[in-house]
């Protein structure tokens, strides 16, 4: 099987059932010329077809046998195809757990891996790979990242080995290996190098042809050396057109074979007409016309230069993922048997102890065992101020240690770290498509047809005046029109926005979210943990019929009965993750009341109501007043209760105990809500707390709407009811109780302090608890959508100006070639402006 050249791309073949005879002049699969006398043939859909190699035959047969011939109809316009690449040798090597540990998330039954795929670069490839793999038993998910040429596969390793997946990809015409950033970067460098070679050749020919052009323009076209100079120009221009113009001709030809008009077709036609006319003048020796060898070579050079610059600009605009990858240290200092040793990150297992010196990056997610230090987490959360980390607190991979020395126990490595999840979300967002892109996708194919029509019309009009003018004007029309800007208007803006959001701690899961968020009219905020700190504190208490007692800041005073109750209540609350439970445990710690060691049995927990259980043989209930009533215990109803939420506690045989708690607003919450309301956005507070407590928070925020006393399962219904009332609703929350509501909302936004469930359910994840990031996410979405519209407008305006000038014969083909990349570069530059949105902000 032959390997494609470094710059070869994959051809797209038409639905060949319409072709009966004569057979295609090239390989039925890839379109390359057939080797003389060594044809490889096969019967495809009842017709004898010829292939350039056994690899192409095998791929074509596999595609048709699997019923995936729709791949050819989904071909991106004009994308050429090379012979299938060589498969990696010893595929069974990748089935070993010891090898997969470096690449898979877990070595359990269900595994997930990122593969770097050679030869994938268009929508048809995406469809073929995803559809082809999903037919394999054991493959649960196959998703292609077109931007990064990567494939994420989730499969059941008990039913299917990794080598089977790689072999299936080989059958479909793709070679894949487990993704490694270094090898991916090498593949990009090889593709760029091939493009640079063509550019260098065109530049060399252009410089030499300039001397010939100067001679001809200086009078040599009238002397005895006219033919010599013309033939010398022909000898320089011919190999340049063949080598440097090959990608355009290949794409144009395969586009015609598939029944599509490729955007490279006008370039190929323009170059061909100019070349053939110059060849006619040279061969015939006529003095009625001029040669334009310099025009052929110059505009090929300019077009290649423009595409090379586009590639550089595009890579620069979407380097967020690469910068995030750079945050991951490659080695770490591990403490094994009290001996320090520097080892690769991949060899670190959860539970190992690591030494993090001052100024070093934390290599893995972990928990501080010894030491204290301030860490710079700005690259993950967007927060500029360092965060103090002490014993028992968690640290994240990629953050920078301050002046202290830490000993950290590893809890997650590589893809399982917070940094790894961020990288994955950014890659997914950059590979996604916003709905507005469908408009551009529908317009692009018509561009080429209109271009060809306008060029033909221009030629017909001008040929009556002068043949040379008609040829040059028609060629200029073919070259100057540029649909490329439409194609990249949306993905460039989305990719830049996703990268900027990641740098601010705003993780956007897909491009569609940006478009949806830009039109949100109504924000619904969960109260506890979102608008408030989520860490309520006990501020007052009351036992039985006794009056309320405020808690002293330094030394709260509790009687013996109350302390006995708190010991049992605290032991039960250790089984709960509710913020109120944390407040009770914090109170017990302040009072020196031990809560560990008690025997806790028969625990029943109902979210939104409370918890009950047997603690050292006594029945204990903690929760709302309704919870106690449900369990047959009349709660105390103290008059003149203090501000805050109430925790009703009942221990068998002891007087009822009521605790009052207060949860403070997050810094800046009122300012963010106020700014939203000033912009005409409706804001609602949604909470399971009592209405009195919710209204106090709402008043502090500026009298926003309140929906209170909502059980967790009813939050989703509340969002649905608001949506039925009209308008697009976004939900901002952080708890597991918010997950259904986050899914129901048009856009779900999870706070960084949230649970894994709420983060998984959200469309946008905020890595910090700063509510300012909510406003920034909305601002970023509006700016991105505006940029997409501007990009489309740039392309339209460019063509409205340049095409009439070309039709009027004001532009030469060379000037048209210089102008053509400008619209694409303008789109790239305009998209890159998004990166300055938050410039100067902390």
XYZ file of N, CA, C and O in Angstrom, residues 270 274 292 295-296 298-299 302-303 471-477 479-480 811-819:
108
model
N -8.632 29.886 -14.036
C -7.926 31.131 -14.307
C -6.473 30.901 -14.661
O -5.946 31.495 -15.617
N -4.872 31.570 -18.554
C -3.724 32.463 -18.723
C -2.522 31.705 -19.283
O -1.808 32.200 -20.167
N 1.890 35.978 -20.684
C 1.631 36.343 -19.279
C 2.164 35.254 -18.351
O 1.504 34.860 -17.389
N 2.366 36.457 -14.876
C 1.064 36.496 -14.190
C 0.710 35.126 -13.614
O 0.250 35.017 -12.472
N 0.935 34.063 -14.417
C 0.634 32.708 -13.945
C 1.411 32.402 -12.673
O 0.852 31.955 -11.658
N 3.148 34.495 -10.673
C 2.976 35.452 -9.575
C 1.706 35.198 -8.783
O 1.699 35.239 -7.551
N 0.598 34.917 -9.504
C -0.618 34.753 -8.717
C -0.634 33.402 -7.995
O -1.239 33.258 -6.923
N 1.313 34.252 -4.885
C 0.539 35.086 -3.962
C -0.552 34.269 -3.274
O -0.796 34.407 -2.065
N -1.226 33.388 -4.034
C -2.285 32.574 -3.437
C -1.698 31.615 -2.403
O -2.241 31.448 -1.306
N -9.719 37.840 -21.779
C -9.095 36.740 -21.035
C -8.640 37.204 -19.659
O -8.900 36.550 -18.640
N -7.964 38.364 -19.621
C -7.437 38.843 -18.338
C -8.559 39.252 -17.386
O -8.495 38.991 -16.185
N -9.604 39.904 -17.918
C -10.717 40.317 -17.053
C -11.471 39.104 -16.522
O -11.819 39.033 -15.336
N -11.738 38.119 -17.402
C -12.419 36.906 -16.946
C -11.603 36.151 -15.923
O -12.132 35.643 -14.921
N -10.287 36.088 -16.162
C -9.409 35.416 -15.204
C -9.398 36.138 -13.865
O -9.406 35.513 -12.801
N -9.376 37.466 -13.909
C -9.383 38.247 -12.666
C -10.648 37.984 -11.863
O -10.609 37.878 -10.628
N -11.796 37.853 -12.562
C -13.048 37.548 -11.860
C -12.962 36.182 -11.189
O -13.382 36.002 -10.033
N -10.375 34.672 -10.100
C -9.403 34.637 -9.001
C -9.855 35.474 -7.813
O -9.675 35.093 -6.654
N -10.465 36.641 -8.092
C -10.705 37.591 -7.006
C -11.847 37.167 -6.092
O -11.881 37.519 -4.912
N -8.928 45.400 -12.529
C -7.977 44.549 -11.815
C -7.326 43.574 -12.788
O -8.008 42.946 -13.599
N -6.022 43.440 -12.687
C -5.318 42.395 -13.421
C -5.386 41.104 -12.613
O -5.666 41.128 -11.407
N -5.112 39.953 -13.243
C -5.106 38.701 -12.466
C -4.142 38.730 -11.293
O -4.425 38.151 -10.246
N -3.002 39.402 -11.447
C -2.039 39.466 -10.341
C -2.603 40.253 -9.179
O -2.500 39.836 -8.017
N -3.195 41.412 -9.470
C -3.801 42.205 -8.392
C -4.942 41.423 -7.757
O -5.134 41.454 -6.535
N -5.692 40.684 -8.566
C -6.778 39.860 -8.019
C -6.230 38.792 -7.087
O -6.817 38.504 -6.036
N -5.087 38.184 -7.472
C -4.483 37.162 -6.618
C -4.004 37.746 -5.309
O -4.053 37.092 -4.260
N -3.512 38.998 -5.350
C -3.093 39.659 -4.111
C -4.299 39.970 -3.232
O -4.259 39.850 -2.012
N -5.407 40.359 -3.877
C -6.589 40.764 -3.118
C -7.355 39.580 -2.552
O -7.996 39.688 -1.511
